[in-house]
XYZ file of N, CA and C in Angstrom:
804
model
N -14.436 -20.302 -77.342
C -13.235 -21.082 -77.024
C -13.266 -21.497 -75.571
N -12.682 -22.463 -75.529
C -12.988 -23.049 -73.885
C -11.607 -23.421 -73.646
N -11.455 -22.402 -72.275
C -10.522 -21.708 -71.533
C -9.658 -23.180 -70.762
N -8.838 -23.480 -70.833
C -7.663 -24.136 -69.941
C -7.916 -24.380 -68.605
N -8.021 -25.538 -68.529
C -8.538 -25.977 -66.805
C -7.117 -25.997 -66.057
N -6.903 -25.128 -65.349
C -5.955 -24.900 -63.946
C -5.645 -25.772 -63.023
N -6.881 -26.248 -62.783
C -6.723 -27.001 -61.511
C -8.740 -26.655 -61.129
N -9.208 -27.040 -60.479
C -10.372 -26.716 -59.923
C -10.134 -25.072 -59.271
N -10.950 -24.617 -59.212
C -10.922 -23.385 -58.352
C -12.436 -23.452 -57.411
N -12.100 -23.358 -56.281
C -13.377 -23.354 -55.463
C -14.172 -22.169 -55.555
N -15.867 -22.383 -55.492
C -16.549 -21.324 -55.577
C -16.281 -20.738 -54.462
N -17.226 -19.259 -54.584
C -17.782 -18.759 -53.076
C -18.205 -19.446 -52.145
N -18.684 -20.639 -52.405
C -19.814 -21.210 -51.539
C -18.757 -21.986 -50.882
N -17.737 -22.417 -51.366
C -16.959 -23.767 -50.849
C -15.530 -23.599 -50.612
N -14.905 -24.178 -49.798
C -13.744 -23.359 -49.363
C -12.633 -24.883 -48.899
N -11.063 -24.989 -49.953
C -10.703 -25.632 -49.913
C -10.490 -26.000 -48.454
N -10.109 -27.275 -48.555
C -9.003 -27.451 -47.423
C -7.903 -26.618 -46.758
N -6.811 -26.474 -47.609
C -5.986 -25.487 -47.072
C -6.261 -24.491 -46.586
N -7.135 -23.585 -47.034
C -7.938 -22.417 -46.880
C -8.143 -22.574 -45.329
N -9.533 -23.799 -45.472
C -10.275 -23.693 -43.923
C -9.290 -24.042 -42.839
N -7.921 -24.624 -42.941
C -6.981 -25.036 -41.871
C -6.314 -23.652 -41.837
N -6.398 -22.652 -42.927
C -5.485 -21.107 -42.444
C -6.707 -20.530 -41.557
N -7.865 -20.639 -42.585
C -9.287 -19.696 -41.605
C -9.145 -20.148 -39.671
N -9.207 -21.146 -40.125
C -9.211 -22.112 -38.299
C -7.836 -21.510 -37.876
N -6.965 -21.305 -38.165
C -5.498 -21.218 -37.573
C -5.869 -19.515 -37.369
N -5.925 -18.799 -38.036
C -5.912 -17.383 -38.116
C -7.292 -17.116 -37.055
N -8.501 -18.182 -36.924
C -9.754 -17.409 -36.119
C -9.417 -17.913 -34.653
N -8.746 -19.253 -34.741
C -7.801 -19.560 -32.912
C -7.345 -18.283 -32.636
N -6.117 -18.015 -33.188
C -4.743 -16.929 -33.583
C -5.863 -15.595 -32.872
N -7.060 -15.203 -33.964
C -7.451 -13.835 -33.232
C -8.300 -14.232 -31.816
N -8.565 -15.208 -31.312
C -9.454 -15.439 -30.018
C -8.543 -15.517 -29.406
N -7.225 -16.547 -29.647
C -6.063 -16.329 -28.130
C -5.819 -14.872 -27.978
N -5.390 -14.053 -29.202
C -4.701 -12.800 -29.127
C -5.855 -11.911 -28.433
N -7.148 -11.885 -28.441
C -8.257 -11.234 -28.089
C -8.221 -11.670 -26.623
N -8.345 -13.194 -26.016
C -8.402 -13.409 -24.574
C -6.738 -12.955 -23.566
N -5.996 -12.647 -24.823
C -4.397 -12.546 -24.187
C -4.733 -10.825 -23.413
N -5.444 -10.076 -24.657
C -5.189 -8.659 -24.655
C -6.486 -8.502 -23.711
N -7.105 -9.191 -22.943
C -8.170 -8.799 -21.587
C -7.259 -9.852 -20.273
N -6.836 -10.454 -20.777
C -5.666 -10.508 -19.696
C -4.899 -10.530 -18.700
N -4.978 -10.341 -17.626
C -3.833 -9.309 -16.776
C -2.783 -9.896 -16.316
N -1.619 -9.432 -16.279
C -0.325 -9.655 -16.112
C -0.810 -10.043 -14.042
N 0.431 -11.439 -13.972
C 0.161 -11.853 -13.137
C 1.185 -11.578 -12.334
N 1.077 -10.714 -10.976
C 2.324 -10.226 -10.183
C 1.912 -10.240 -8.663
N 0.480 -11.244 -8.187
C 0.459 -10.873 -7.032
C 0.828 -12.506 -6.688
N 1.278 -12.572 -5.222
C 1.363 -14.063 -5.117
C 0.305 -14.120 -3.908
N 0.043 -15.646 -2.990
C -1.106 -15.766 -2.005
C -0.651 -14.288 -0.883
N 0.686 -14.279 -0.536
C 0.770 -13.646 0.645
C 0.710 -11.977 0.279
N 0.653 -11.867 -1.052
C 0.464 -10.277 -1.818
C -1.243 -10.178 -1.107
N -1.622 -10.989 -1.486
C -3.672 -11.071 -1.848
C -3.486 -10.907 -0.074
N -2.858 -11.988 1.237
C -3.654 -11.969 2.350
C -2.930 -10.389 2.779
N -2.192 -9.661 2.490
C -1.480 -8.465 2.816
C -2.576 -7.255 2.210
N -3.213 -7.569 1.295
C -4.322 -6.532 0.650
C -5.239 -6.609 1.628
N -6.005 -7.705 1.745
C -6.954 -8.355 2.629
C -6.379 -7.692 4.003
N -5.818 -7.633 4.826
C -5.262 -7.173 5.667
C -5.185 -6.032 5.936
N -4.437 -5.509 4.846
C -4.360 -3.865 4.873
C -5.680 -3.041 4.780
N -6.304 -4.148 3.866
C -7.698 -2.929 3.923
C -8.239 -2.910 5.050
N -8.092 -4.009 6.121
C -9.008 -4.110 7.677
C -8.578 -3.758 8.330
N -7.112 -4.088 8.888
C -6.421 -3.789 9.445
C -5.548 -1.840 9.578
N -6.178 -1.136 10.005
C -5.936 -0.245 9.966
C -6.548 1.023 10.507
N -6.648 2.185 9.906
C -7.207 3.491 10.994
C -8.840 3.006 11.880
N -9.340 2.014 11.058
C -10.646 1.853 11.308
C -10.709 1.473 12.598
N -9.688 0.320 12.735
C -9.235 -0.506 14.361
C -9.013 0.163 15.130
N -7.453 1.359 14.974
C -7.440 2.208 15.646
C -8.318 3.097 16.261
N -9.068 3.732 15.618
C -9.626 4.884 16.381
C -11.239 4.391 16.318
N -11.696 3.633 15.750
C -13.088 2.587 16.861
C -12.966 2.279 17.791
N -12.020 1.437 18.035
C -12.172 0.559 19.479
C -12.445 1.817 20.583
N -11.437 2.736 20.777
C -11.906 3.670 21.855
C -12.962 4.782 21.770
N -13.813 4.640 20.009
C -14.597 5.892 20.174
C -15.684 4.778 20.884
N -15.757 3.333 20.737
C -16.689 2.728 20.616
C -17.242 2.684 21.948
N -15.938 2.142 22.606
C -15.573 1.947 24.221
C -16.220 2.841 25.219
N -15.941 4.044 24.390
C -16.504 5.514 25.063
C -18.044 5.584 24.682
N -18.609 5.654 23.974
C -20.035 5.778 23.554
C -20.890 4.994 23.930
N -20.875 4.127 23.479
C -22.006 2.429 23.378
C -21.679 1.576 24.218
N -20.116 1.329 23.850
C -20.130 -0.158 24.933
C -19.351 -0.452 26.255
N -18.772 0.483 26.482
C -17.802 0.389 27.527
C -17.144 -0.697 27.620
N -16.458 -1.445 28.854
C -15.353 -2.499 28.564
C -15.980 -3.544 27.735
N -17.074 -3.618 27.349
C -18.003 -4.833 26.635
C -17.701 -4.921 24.853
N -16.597 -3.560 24.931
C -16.446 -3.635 23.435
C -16.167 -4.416 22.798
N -14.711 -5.415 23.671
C -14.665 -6.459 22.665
C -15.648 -7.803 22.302
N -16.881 -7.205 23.231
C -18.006 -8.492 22.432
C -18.460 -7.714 21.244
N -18.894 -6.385 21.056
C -18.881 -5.652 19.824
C -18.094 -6.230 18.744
N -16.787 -6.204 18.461
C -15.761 -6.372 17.932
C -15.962 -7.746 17.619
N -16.158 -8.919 18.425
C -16.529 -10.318 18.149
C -17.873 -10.486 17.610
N -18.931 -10.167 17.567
C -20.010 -10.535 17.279
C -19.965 -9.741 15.387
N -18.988 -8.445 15.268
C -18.938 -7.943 14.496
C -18.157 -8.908 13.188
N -17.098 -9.749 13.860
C -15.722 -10.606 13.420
C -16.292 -11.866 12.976
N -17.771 -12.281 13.779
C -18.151 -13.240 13.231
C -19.091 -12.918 11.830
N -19.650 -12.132 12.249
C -20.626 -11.244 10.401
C -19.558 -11.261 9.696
N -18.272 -11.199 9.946
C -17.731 -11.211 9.249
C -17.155 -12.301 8.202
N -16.715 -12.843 8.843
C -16.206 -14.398 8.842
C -17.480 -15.315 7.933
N -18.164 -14.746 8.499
C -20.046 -15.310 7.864
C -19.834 -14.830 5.951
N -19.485 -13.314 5.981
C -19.719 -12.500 4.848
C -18.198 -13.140 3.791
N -17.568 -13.188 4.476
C -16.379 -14.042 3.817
C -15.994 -15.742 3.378
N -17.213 -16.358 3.561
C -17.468 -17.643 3.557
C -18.590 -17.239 2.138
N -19.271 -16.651 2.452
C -20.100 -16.462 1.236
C -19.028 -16.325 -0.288
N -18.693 -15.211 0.226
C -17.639 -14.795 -0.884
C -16.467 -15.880 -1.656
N -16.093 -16.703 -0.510
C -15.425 -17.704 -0.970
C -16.531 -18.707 -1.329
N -17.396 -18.948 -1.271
C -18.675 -20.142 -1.774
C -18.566 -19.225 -3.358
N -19.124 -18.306 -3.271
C -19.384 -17.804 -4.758
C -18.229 -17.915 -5.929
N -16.854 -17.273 -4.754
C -15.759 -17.185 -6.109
C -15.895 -18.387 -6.366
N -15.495 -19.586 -5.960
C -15.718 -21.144 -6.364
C -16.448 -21.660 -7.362
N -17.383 -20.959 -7.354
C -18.929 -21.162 -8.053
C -18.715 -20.465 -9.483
N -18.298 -19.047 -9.152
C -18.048 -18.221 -10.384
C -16.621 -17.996 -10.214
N -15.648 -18.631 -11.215
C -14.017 -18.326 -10.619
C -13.453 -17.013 -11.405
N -14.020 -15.795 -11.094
C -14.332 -14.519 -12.374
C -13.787 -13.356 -11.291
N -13.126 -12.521 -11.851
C -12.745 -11.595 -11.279
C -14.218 -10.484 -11.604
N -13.944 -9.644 -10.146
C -15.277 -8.723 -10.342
C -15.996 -8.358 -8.795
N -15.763 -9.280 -7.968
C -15.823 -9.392 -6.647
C -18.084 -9.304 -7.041
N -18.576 -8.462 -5.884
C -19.959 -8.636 -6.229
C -20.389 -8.497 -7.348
N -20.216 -7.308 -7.927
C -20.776 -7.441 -9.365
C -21.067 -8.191 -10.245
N -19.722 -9.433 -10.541
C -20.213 -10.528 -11.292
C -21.159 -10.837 -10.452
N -20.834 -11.294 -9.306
C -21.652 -12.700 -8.481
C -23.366 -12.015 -9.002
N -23.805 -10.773 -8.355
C -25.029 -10.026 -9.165
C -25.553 -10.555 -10.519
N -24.290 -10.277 -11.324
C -24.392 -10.347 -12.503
C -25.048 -11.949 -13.363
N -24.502 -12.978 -12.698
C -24.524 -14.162 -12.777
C -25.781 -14.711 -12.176
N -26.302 -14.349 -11.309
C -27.664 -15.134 -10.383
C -28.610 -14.264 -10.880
N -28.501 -12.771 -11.041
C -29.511 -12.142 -10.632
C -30.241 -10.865 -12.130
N -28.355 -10.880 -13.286
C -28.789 -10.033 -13.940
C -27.965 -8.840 -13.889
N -28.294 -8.179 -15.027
C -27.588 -6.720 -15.056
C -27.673 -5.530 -14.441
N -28.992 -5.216 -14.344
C -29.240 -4.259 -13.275
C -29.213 -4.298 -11.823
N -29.306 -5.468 -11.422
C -28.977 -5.579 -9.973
C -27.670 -5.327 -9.660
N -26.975 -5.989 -10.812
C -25.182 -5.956 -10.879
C -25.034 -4.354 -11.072
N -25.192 -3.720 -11.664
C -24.914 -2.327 -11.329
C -25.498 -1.517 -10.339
N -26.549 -1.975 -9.720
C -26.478 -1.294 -7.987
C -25.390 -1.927 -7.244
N -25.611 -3.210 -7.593
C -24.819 -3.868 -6.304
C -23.040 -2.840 -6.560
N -22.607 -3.310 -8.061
C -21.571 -2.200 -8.957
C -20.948 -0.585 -8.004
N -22.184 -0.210 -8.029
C -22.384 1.242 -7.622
C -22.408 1.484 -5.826
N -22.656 0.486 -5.293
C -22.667 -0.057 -3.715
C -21.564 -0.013 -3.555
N -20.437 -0.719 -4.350
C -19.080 -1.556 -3.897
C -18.284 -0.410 -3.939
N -18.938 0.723 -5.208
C -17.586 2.120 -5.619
C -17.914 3.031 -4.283
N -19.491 3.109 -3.932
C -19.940 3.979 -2.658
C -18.792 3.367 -1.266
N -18.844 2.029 -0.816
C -18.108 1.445 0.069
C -17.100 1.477 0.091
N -15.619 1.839 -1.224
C -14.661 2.093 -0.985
C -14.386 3.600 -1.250
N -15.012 4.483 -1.442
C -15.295 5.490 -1.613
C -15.451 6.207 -0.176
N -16.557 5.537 0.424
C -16.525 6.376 1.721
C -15.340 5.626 3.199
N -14.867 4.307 2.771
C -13.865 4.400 3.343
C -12.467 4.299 3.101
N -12.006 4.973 2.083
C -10.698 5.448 1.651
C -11.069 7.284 2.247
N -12.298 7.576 2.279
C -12.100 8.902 2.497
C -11.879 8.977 4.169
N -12.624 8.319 5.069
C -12.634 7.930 6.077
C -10.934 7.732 6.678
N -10.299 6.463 6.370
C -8.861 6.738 6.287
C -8.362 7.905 6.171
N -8.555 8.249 5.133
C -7.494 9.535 5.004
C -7.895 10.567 5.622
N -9.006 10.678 5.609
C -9.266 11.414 7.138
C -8.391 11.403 8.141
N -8.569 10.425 8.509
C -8.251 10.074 10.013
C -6.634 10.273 10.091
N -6.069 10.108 8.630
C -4.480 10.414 8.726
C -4.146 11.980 8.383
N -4.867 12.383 8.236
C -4.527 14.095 7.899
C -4.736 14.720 9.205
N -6.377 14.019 10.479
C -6.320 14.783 11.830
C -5.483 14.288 12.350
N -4.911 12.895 12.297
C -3.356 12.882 13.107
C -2.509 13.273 13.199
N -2.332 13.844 12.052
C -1.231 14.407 11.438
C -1.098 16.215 12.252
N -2.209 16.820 11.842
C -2.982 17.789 12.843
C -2.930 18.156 14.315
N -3.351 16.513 14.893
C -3.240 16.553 16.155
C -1.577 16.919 16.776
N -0.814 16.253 15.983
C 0.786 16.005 16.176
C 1.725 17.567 16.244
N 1.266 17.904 14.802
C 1.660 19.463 15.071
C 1.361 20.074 15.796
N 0.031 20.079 16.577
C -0.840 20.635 17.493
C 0.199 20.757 19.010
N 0.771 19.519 18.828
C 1.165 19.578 20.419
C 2.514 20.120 20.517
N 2.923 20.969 19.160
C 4.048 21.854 19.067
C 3.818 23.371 19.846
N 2.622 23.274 20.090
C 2.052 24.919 20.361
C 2.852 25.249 22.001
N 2.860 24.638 22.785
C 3.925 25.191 23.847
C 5.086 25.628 23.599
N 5.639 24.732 23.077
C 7.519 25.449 22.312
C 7.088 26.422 21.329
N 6.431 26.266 20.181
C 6.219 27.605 19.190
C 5.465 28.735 20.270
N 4.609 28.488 20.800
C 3.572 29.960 21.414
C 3.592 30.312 20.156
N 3.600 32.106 19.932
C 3.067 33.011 18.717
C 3.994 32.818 17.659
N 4.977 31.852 17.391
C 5.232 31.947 16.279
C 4.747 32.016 15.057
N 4.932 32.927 14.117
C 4.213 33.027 12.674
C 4.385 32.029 11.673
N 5.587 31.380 11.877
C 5.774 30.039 11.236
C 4.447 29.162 11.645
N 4.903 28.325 12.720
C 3.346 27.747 13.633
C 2.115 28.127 13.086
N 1.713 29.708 13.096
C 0.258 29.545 12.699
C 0.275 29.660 11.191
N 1.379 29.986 10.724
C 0.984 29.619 9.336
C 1.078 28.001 9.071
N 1.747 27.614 9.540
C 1.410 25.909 9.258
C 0.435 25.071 9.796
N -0.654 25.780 11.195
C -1.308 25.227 11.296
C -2.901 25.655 10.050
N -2.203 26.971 9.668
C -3.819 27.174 8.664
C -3.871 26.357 7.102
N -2.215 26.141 7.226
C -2.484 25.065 5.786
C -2.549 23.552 6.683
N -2.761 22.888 7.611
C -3.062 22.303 7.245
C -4.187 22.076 8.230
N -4.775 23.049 8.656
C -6.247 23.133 8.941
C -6.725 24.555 9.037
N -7.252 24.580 7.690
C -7.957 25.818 7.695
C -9.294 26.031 7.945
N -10.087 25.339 8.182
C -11.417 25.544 8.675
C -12.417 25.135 7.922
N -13.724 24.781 7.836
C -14.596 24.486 7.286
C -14.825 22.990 6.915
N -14.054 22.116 7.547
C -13.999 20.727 7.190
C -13.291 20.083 6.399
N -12.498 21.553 6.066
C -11.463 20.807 4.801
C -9.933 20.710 5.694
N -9.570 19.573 5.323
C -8.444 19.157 5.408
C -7.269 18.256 4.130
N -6.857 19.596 4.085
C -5.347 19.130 2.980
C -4.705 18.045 3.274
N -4.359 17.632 4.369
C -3.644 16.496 4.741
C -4.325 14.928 4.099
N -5.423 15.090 4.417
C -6.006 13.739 3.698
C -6.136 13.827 2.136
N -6.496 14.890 1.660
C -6.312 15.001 0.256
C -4.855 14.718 -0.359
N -3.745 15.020 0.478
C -2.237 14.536 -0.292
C -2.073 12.840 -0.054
N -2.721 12.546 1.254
C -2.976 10.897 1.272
C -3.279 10.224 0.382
N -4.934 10.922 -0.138
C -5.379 10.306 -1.460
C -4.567 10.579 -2.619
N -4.192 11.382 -2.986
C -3.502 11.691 -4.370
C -1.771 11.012 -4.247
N -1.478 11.062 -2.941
C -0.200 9.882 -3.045
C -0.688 8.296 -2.953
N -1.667 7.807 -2.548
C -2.330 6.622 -3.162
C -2.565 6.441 -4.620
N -3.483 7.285 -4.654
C -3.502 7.676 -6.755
C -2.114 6.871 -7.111
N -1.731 7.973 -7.094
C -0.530 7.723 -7.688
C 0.380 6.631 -7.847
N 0.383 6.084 -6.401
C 1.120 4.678 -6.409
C 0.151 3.783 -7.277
N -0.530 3.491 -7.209
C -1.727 2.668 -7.589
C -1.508 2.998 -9.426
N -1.237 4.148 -9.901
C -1.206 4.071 -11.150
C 0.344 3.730 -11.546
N 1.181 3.469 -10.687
C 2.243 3.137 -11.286
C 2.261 1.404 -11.018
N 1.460 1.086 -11.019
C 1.034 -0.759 -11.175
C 0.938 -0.983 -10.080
N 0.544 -2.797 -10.383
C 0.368 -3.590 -8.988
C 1.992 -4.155 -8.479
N 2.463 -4.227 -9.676
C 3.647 -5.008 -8.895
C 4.472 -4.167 -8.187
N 4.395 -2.591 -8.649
C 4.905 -1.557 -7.947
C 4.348 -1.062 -6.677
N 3.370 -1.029 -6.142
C 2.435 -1.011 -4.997
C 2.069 -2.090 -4.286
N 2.432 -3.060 -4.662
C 2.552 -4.262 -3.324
C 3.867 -4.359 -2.288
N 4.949 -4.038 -2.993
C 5.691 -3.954 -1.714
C 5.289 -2.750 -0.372
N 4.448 -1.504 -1.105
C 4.359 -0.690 0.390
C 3.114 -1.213 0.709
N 2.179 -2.190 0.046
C 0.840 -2.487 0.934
C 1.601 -3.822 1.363
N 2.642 -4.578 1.796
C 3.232 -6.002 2.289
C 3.949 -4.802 3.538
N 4.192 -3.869 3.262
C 5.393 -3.345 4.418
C 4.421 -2.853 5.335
N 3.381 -1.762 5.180
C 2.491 -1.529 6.166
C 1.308 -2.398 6.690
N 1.213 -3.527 5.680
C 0.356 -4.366 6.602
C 0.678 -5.263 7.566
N 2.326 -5.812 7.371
C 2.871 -6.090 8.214
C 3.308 -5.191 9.697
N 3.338 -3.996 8.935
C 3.749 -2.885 10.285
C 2.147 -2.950 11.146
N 1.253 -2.418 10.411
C 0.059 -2.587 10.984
C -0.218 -4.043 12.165
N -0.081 -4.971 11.578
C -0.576 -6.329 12.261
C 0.331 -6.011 14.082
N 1.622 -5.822 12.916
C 2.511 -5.836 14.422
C 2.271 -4.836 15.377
N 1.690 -3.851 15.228
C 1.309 -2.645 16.362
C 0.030 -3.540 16.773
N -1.177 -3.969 15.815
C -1.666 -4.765 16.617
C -1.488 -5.702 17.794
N -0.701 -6.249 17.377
C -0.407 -7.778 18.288
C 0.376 -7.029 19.744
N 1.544 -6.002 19.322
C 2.285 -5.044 20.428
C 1.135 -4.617 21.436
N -0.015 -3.944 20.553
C -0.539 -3.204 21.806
C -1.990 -3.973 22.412
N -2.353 -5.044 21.871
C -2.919 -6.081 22.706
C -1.962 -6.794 23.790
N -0.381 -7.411 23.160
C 0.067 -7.700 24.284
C 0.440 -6.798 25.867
N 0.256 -5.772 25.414
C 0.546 -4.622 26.197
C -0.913 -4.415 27.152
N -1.688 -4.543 26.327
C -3.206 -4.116 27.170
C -3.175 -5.238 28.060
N -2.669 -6.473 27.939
C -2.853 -7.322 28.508
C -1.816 -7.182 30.078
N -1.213 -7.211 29.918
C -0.112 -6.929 30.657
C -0.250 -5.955 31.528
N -0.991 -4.501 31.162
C -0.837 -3.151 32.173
C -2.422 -3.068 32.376
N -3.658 -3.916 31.601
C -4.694 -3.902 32.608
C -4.865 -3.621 34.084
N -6.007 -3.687 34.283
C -6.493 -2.837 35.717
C -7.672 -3.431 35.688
N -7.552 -4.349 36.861
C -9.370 -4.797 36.588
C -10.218 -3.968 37.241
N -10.347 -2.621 37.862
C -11.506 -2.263 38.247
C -11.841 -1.227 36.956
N -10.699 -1.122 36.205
C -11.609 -0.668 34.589
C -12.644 -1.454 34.215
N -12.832 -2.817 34.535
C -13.516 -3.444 33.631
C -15.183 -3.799 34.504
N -14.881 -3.117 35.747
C -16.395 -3.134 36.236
C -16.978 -1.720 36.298
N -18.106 -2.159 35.855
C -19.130 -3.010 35.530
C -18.768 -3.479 33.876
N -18.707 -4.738 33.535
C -18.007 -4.950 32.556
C -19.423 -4.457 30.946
N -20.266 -4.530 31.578
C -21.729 -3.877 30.496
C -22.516 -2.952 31.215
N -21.804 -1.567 30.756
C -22.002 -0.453 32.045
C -24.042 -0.669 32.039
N -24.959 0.111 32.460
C -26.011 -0.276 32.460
C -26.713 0.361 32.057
N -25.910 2.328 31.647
C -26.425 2.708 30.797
C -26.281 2.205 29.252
N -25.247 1.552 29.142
C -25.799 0.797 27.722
C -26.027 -0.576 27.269
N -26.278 -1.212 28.366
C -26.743 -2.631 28.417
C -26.097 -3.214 26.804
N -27.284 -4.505 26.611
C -27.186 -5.521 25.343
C -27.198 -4.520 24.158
N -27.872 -3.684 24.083
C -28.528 -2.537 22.996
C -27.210 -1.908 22.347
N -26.116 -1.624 23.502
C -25.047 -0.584 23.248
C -23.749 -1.925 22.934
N -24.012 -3.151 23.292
C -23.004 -4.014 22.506
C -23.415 -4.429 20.965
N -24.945 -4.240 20.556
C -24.821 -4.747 19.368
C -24.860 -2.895 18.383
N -24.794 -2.329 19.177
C -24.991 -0.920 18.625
C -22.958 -1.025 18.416
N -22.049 -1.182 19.029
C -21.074 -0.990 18.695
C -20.640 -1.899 17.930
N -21.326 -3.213 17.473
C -20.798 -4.501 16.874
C -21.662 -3.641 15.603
N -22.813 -3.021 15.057
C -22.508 -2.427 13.976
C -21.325 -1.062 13.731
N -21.142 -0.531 14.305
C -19.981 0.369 14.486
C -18.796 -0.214 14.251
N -18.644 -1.741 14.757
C -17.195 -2.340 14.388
C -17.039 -3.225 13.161
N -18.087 -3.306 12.238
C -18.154 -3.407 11.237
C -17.755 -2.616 10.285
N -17.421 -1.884 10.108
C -16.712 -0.885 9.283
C -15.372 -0.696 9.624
N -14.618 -1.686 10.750
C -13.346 -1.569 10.679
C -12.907 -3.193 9.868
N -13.916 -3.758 9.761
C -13.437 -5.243 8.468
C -13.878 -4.660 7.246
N -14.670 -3.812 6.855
C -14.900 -3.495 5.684
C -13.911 -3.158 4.391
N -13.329 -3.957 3.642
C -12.141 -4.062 2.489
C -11.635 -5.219 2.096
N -11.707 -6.362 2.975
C -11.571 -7.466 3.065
C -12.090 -7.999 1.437
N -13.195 -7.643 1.216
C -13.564 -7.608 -0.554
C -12.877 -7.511 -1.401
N -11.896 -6.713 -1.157
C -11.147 -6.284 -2.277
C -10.066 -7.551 -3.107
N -9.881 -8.230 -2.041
C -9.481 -9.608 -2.537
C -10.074 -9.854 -3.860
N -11.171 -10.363 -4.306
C -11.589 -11.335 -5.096
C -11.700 -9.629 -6.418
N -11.532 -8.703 -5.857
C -11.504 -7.836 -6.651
C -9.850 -7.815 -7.815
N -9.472 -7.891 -7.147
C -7.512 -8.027 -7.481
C -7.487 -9.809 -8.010
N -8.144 -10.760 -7.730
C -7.444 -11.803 -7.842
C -6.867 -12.220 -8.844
N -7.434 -11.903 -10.052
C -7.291 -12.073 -11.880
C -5.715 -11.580 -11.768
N -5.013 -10.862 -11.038
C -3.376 -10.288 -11.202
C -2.768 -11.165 -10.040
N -3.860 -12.640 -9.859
C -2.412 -13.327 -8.597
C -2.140 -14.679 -9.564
């Protein structure tokens, strides 16, 4: 007996119309929903990004270089250190902006690696970038836990033998290189940092602004209460040309973060 024709029914092989306009609608549907869910919610604006940029340079590094530098290598010649350092810099940040242009990809070096050169280069270069903020976030917080140190320190005339006093100076320097103070630095960074970006940009906009402005305060100030026989011999002679480009690598590590920009940009 021969069965009642329905209507056509399409084979396996062939796939109506309606069908392929749901398939197409539903395979858009999972690629937007797939590029939605890699994503990132957008909460930084330009002056969020130059306040990151900022904050990462602008800070302990400036501070306490310029005078270890001053003292060691270059004497009053530091700030050609500092300039010759500002221009590598400026150099290294022109690159970076040539590339993002080129590749408009969040990832900072890694893509750029990734893109010219390949995968394995991209994971040294990868593994470079985690070493570089790695050793200077520890560096920072360093430097804010011995301040912190130093400060209590100069309580010791009014305390003398108090037992309070030395018990507060052994927590927060007990010996051996360890210092608690920078470890609560890092773990109150942690922390902000995991409660989002849009939640942690107002205190990196408040201290990079505080930062800039102690800058600008205590240049206008140096300017002002100078002494010019500090500044002779202005390239003392024990450290000649040698000890200005010896501190212009030394003052390179107070721009070092400036990267982090193109790292964050995908959330501006």
């Amino acid at each position: 007996m021969q069965s009642a024709d329905y209507g056509s029914v399409p084979s396996s092989g062939e796939c109506s119309p309606l069908r392929q306009h749901s398939d197409d609608n539903n395979g858009h549907g999972m690629n937007a929903s797939h590029q939605n869910t890699h994503e990132l919610h957008r909460h930084l604006s330009l002056f969020d990004l130059v306040c990151v940029g900022v904050g990462a340079t602008v800070g302990s590094g400036v501070f306490v270089l310029i005078g270890l530098i001053a003292r060691t290598t270059s004497g009053p010649a530091v700030s050609l250190s500092w300039l010759i350092a500002g221009v590598a810099a400026c150099a290294s940040g022109l690159c970076y902006a040539e590339l993002g242009g080129r590749f408009p990809s969040v990832g900072s070096t890694y893509v750029y690696a990734k893109k010219t050169m390949g995968e394995s280069v991209a994971v040294i270069a990868g593994a470079c970038l985690t070493l570089e903020y790695t050793g200077s976030a520890s560096a920072v917080a360093r430097s804010w836990g011995d301040k912190v140190v130093a400060y209590v320190q100069t309580w010791e005339d009014g305390a003398g033998d108090e037992s309070w006093y030395r018990f507060l100076m052994f927590i927060l320097d007990p010996g051996y290189g360890i210092s608690p103070c920078a470890f609560l630095v890092s773990l109150g960074s942690v922390l902000l940092l995991l409660g989002g970006v849009k939640e942690s940009k107002n205190v990196t906009n408040f201290f990079s602004t505080l930062n800039v402005s102690l800058v600008f305060f205590m240049a206008t100030m140096s300017l002002i209460l100078a002494k010019r026989e500090n500044m002779v011999p202005f390239v003392p002679p024990e450290f000649g040309a040698r000890g200005i480009l010896r501190g212009a690598t030394s003052s390179f590590f107070g721009y070092i973060g400036f990267d982090e920009i193109w790292c964050i940009s995908g959330e501006a």
